[in-house]
mmCIF file of C-alpha atoms in Angstrom:
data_model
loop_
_atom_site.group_PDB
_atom_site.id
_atom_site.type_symbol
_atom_site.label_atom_id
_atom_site.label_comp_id
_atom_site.label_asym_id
_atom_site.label_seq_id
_atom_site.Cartn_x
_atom_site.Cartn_y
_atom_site.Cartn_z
ATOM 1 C CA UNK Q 299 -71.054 139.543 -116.555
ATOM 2 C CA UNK Q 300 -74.587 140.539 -114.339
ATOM 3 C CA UNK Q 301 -72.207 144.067 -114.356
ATOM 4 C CA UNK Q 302 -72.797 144.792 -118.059
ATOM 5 C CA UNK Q 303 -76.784 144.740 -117.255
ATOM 6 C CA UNK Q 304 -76.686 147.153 -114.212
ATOM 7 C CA UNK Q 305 -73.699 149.545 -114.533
ATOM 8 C CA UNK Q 306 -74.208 152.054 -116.932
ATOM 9 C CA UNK Q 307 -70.266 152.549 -116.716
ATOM 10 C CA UNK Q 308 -69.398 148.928 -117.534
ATOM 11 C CA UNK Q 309 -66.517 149.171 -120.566
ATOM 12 C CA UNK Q 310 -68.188 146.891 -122.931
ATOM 13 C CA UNK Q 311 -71.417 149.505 -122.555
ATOM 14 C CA UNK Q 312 -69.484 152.645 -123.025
ATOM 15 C CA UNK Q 313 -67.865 151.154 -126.321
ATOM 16 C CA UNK Q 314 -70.954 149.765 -127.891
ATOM 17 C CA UNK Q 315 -72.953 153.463 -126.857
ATOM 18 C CA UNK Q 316 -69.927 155.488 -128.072
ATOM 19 C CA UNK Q 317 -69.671 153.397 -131.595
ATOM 20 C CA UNK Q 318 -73.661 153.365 -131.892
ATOM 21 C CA UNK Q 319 -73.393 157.191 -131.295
ATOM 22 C CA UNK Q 320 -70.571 157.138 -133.869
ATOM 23 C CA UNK Q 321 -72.307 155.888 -136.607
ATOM 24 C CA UNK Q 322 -76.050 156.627 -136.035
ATOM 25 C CA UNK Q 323 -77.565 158.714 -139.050
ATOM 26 C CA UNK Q 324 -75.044 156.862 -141.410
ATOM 27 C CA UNK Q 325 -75.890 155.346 -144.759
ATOM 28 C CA UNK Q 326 -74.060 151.912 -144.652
ATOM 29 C CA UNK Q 327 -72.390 152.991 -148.523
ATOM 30 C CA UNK Q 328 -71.165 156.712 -146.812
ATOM 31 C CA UNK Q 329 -69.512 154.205 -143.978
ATOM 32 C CA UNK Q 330 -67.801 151.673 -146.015
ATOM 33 C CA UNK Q 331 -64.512 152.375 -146.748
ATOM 34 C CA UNK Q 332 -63.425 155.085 -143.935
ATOM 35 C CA UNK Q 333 -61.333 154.879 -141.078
ATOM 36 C CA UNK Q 334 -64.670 155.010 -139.172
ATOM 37 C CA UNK Q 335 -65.124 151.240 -140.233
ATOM 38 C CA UNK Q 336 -61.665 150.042 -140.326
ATOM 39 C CA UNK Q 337 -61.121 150.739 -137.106
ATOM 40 C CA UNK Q 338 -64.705 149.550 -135.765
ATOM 41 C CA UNK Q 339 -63.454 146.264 -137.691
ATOM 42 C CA UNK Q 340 -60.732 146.219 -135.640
ATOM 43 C CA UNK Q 341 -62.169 146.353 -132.318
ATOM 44 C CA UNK Q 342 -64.335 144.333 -132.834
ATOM 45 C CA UNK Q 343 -61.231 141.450 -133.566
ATOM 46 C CA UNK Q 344 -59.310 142.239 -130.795
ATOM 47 C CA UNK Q 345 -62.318 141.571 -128.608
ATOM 48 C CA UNK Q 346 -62.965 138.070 -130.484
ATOM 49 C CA UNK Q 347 -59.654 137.254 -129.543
ATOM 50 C CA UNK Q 348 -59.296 137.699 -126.379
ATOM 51 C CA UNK Q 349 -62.563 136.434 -124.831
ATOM 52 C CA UNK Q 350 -61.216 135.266 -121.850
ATOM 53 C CA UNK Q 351 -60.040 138.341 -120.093
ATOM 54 C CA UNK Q 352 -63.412 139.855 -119.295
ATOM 55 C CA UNK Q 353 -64.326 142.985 -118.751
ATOM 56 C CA UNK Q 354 -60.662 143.841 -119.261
ATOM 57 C CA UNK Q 355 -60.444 143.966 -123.219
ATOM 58 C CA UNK Q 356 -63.251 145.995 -122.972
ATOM 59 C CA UNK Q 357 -61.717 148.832 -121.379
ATOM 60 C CA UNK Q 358 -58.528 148.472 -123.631
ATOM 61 C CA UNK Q 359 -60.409 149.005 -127.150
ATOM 62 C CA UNK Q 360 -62.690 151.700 -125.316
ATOM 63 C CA UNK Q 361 -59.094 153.669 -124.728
ATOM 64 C CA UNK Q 362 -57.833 153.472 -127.617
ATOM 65 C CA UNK Q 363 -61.841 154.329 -130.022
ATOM 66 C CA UNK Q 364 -60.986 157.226 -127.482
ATOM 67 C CA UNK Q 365 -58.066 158.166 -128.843
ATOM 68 C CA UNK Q 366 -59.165 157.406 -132.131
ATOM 69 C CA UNK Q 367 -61.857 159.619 -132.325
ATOM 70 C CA UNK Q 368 -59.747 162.702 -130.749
ATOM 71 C CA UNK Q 369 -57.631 162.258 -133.871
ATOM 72 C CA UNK Q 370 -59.818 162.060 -136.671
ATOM 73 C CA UNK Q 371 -62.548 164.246 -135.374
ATOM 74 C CA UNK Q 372 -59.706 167.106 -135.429
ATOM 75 C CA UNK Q 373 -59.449 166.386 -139.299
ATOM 76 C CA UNK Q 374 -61.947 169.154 -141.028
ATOM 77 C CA UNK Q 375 -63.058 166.569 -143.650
ATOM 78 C CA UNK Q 376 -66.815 166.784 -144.749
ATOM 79 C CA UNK Q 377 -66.856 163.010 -143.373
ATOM 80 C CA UNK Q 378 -65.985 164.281 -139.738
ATOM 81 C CA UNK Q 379 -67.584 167.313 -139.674
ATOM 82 C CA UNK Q 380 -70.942 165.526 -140.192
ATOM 83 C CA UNK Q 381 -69.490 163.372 -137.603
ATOM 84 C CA UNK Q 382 -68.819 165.699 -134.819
ATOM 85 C CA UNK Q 383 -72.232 167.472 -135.878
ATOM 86 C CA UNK Q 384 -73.778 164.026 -135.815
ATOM 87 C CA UNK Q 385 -72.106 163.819 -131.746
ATOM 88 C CA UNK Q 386 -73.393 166.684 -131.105
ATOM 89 C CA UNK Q 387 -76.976 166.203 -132.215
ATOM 90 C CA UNK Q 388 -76.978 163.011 -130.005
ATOM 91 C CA UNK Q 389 -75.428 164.942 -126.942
ATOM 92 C CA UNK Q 390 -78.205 167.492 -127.783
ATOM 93 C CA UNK Q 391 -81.037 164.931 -127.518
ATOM 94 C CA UNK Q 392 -79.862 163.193 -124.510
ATOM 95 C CA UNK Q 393 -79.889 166.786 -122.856
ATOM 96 C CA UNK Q 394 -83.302 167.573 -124.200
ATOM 97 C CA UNK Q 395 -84.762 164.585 -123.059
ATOM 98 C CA UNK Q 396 -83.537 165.291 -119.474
ATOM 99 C CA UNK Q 397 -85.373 168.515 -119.935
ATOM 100 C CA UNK Q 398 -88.717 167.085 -120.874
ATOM 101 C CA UNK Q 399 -89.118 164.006 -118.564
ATOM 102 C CA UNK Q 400 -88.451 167.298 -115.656
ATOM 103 C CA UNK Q 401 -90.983 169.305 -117.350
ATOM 104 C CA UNK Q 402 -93.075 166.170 -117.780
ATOM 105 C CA UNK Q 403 -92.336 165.307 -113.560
ATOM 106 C CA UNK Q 404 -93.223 168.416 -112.631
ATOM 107 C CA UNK Q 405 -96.450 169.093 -114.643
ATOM 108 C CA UNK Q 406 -97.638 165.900 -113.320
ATOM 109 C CA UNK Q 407 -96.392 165.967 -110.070
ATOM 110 C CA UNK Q 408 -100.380 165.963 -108.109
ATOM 111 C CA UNK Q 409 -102.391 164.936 -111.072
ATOM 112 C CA UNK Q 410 -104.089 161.614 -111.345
ATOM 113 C CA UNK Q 411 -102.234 159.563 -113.977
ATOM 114 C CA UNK Q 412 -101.719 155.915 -113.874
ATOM 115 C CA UNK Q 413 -98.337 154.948 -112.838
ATOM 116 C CA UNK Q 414 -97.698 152.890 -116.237
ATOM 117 C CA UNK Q 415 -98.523 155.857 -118.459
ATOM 118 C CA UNK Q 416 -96.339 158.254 -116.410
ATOM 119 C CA UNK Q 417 -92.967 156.206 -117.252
ATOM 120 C CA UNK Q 418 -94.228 155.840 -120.550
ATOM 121 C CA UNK Q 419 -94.090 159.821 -120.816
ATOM 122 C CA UNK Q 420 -90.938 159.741 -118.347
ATOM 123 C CA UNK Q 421 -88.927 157.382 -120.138
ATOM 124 C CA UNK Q 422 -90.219 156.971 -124.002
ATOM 125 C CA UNK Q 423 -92.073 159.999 -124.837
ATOM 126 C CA UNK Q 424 -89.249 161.872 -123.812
ATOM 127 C CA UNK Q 425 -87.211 160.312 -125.868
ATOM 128 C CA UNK Q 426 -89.923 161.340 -128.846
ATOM 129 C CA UNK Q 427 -90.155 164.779 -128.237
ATOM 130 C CA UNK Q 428 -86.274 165.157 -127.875
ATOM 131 C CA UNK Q 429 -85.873 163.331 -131.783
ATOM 132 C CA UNK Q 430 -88.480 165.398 -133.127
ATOM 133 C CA UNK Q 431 -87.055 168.748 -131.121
ATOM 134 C CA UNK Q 432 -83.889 167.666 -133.072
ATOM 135 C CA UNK Q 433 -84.749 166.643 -136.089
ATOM 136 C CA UNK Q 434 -87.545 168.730 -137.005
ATOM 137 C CA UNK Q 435 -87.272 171.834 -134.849
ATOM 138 C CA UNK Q 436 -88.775 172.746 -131.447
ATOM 139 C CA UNK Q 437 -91.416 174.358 -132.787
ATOM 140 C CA UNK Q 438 -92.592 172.594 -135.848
ATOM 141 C CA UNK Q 439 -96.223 171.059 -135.972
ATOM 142 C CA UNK Q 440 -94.782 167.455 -135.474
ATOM 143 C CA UNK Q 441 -93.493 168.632 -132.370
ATOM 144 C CA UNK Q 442 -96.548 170.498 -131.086
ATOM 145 C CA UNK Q 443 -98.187 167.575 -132.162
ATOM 146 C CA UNK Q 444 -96.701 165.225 -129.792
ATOM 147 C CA UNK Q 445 -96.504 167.433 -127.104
ATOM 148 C CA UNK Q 446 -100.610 167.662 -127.616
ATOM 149 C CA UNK Q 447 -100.499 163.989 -127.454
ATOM 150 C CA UNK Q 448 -98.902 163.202 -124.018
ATOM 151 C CA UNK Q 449 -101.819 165.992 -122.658
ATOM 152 C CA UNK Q 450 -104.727 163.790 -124.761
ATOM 153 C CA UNK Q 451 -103.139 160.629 -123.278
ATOM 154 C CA UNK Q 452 -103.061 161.948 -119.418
ATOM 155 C CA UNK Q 453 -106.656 163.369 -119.896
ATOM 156 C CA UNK Q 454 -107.924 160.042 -121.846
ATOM 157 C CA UNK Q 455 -106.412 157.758 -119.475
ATOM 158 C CA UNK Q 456 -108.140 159.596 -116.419
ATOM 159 C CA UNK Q 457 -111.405 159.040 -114.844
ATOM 160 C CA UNK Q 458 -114.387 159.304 -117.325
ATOM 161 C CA UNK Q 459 -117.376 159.865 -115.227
ATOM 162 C CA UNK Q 460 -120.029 161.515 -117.909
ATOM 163 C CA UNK Q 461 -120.888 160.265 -121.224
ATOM 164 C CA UNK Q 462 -120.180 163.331 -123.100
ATOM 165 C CA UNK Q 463 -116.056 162.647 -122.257
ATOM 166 C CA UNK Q 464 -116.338 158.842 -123.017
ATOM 167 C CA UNK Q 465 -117.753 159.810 -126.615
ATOM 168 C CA UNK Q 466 -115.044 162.401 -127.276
ATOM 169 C CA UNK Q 467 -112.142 159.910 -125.995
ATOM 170 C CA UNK Q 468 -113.388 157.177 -128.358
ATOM 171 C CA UNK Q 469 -113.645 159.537 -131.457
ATOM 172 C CA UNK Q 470 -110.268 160.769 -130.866
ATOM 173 C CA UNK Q 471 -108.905 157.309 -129.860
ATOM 174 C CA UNK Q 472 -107.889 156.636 -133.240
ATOM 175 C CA UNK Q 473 -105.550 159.556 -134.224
ATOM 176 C CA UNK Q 474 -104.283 159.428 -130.548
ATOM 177 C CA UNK Q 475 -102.948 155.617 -131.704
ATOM 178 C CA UNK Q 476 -101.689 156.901 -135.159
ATOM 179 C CA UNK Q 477 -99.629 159.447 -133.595
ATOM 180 C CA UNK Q 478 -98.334 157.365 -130.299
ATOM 181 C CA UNK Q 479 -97.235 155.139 -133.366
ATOM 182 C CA UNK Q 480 -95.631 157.901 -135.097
ATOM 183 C CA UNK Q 481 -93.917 159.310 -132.227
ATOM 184 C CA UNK Q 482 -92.278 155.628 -131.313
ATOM 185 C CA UNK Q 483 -91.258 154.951 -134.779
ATOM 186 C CA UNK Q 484 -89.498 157.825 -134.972
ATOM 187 C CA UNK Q 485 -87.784 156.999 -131.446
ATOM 188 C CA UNK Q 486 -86.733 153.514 -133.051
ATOM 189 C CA UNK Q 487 -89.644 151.552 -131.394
ATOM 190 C CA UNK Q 488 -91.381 149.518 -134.012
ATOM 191 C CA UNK Q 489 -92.929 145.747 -134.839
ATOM 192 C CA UNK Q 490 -94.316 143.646 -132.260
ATOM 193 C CA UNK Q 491 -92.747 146.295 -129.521
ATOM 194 C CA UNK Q 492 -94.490 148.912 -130.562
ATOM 195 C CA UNK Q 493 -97.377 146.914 -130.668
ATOM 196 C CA UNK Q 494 -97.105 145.838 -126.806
ATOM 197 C CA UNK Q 495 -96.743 149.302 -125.954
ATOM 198 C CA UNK Q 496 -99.794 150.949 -128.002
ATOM 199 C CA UNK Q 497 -101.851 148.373 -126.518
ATOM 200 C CA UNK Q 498 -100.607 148.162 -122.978
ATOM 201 C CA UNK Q 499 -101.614 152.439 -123.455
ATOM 202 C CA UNK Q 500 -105.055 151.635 -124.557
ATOM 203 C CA UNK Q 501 -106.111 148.823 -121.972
ATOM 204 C CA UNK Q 502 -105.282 151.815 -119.567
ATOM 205 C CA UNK Q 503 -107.165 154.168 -121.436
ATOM 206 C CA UNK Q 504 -110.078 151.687 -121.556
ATOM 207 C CA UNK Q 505 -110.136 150.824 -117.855
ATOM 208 C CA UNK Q 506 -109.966 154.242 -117.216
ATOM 209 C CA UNK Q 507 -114.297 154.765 -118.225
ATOM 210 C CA UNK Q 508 -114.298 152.374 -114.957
ATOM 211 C CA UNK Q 509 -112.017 154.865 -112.805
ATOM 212 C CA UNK Q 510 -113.471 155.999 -109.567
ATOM 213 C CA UNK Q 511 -110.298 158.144 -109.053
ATOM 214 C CA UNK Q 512 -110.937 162.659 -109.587
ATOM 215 C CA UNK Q 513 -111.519 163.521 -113.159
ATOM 216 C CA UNK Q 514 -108.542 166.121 -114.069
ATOM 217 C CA UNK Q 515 -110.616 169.615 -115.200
ATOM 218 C CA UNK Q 516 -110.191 170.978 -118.532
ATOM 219 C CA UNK Q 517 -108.488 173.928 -117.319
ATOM 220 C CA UNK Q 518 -105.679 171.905 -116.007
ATOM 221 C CA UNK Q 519 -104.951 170.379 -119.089
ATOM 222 C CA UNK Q 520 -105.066 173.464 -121.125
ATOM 223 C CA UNK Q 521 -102.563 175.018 -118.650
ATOM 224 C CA UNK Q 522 -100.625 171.994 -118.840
ATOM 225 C CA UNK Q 523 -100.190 172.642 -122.348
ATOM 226 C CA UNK Q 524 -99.540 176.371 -122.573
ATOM 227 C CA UNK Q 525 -96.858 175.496 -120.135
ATOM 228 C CA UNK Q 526 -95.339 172.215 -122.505
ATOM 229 C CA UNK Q 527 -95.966 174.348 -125.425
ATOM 230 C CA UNK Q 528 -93.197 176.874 -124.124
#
């Protein structure tokens, strides 16, 4: 159905987010055995036999996971308390990515940046600095360091017009890569997708030393970052 594709409230995409959600974070030999995966087992049968009805079966099985998970997440078992805390670490980083692609907006709002980079920060370095926030801490250095890199990648892929900043973005090139790789590993981006993206990044950072667009000043990055920092 084209629906599944552009409704984010399609049946068949609320199941397969809510299960995902369900068991993210869980070794497959914690999962075997629980209700968790007997009933995921079942779902997924009842949709194999009824292929025909559409969207329909969809919303059925969605009901009753619903009612499923109402159940056994009232159980205080160590298996669903680490799933309700695992539910609410996801609900969490949603909510924190929100919160940093506004930031992000806003910061950005009348600076110079290529289009492509701003959805990258909009839309996947969000994403990283909501996974480390979570998993790490907001303020550990892995954090701080990523938030540093979405500044070095707005002021690297901006107009270079002296030869003093096209020195200091190639020597710092390389550890902006390594951590851009870092930060979409840990986001679940990896292999030849991660690959497209790093270099998609750098051919804008390289076209950039031919920019005849306003070089952004020093100070506005470094109050860009106080204010990300915070």
């Amino acid at each position: 159905e084209p629906a599944f594709f552009n409704d984010g409230e399609h049946p068949a995409r609320q199941l397969i987010d809510r299960m995902g959600a369900c068991v993210l974070g869980f070794e497959a030999s914690a999962f075997n055995g629980t209700a968790l995966e007997t009933e995921v087992k079942r779902v997924v049968q009842v949709i194999e036999e009824y292929p025909e009805t559409g969207s329909r079966v969809f919303q059925l099985v969605l009901k009753e996971f619903q009612k499923f998970l109402e159940k056994n997440l009232t159980e205080q078992t160590p298996r669903t308390q680490a799933l309700v805390s695992l539910a609410q670490q996801v609900e969490q980083k949603e909510t924190l990515a929100i919160q940093y692609t506004i930031q992000l907006r806003d910061m950005l709002l009348d600076v110079p940046v290529d289009s492509d980079v701003r959805e990258f920060l909009f839309k996947q370095w969000s994403d990283v600095l909501a996974m480390s926030a979570i998993r790490f801490g907001a303020e550990h250095e892995n954090t701080h360091k990523f938030k540093k890199a979405a500044l070095d990648l707005v002021w690297s892929a901006s107009a270079k017009p002296s030869k003093e900043d096209r020195a200091k973005v190639i020597r710092q090139l390389p550890i902006l890569q390594t951590v851009l790789r870092q930060g979409l590993t840990l986001a679940h981006v990896a292999g030849e997708r991660q690959d497209e993206v790093v270099k998609a990044l750098m051919d804008i950072v390289a076209g950039a030393f031919l920019a005849k667009s306003n070089e952004i000043p020093k100070e506005r990055i470094d109050a860009m970052a106080a204010r990300l920092a915070h």
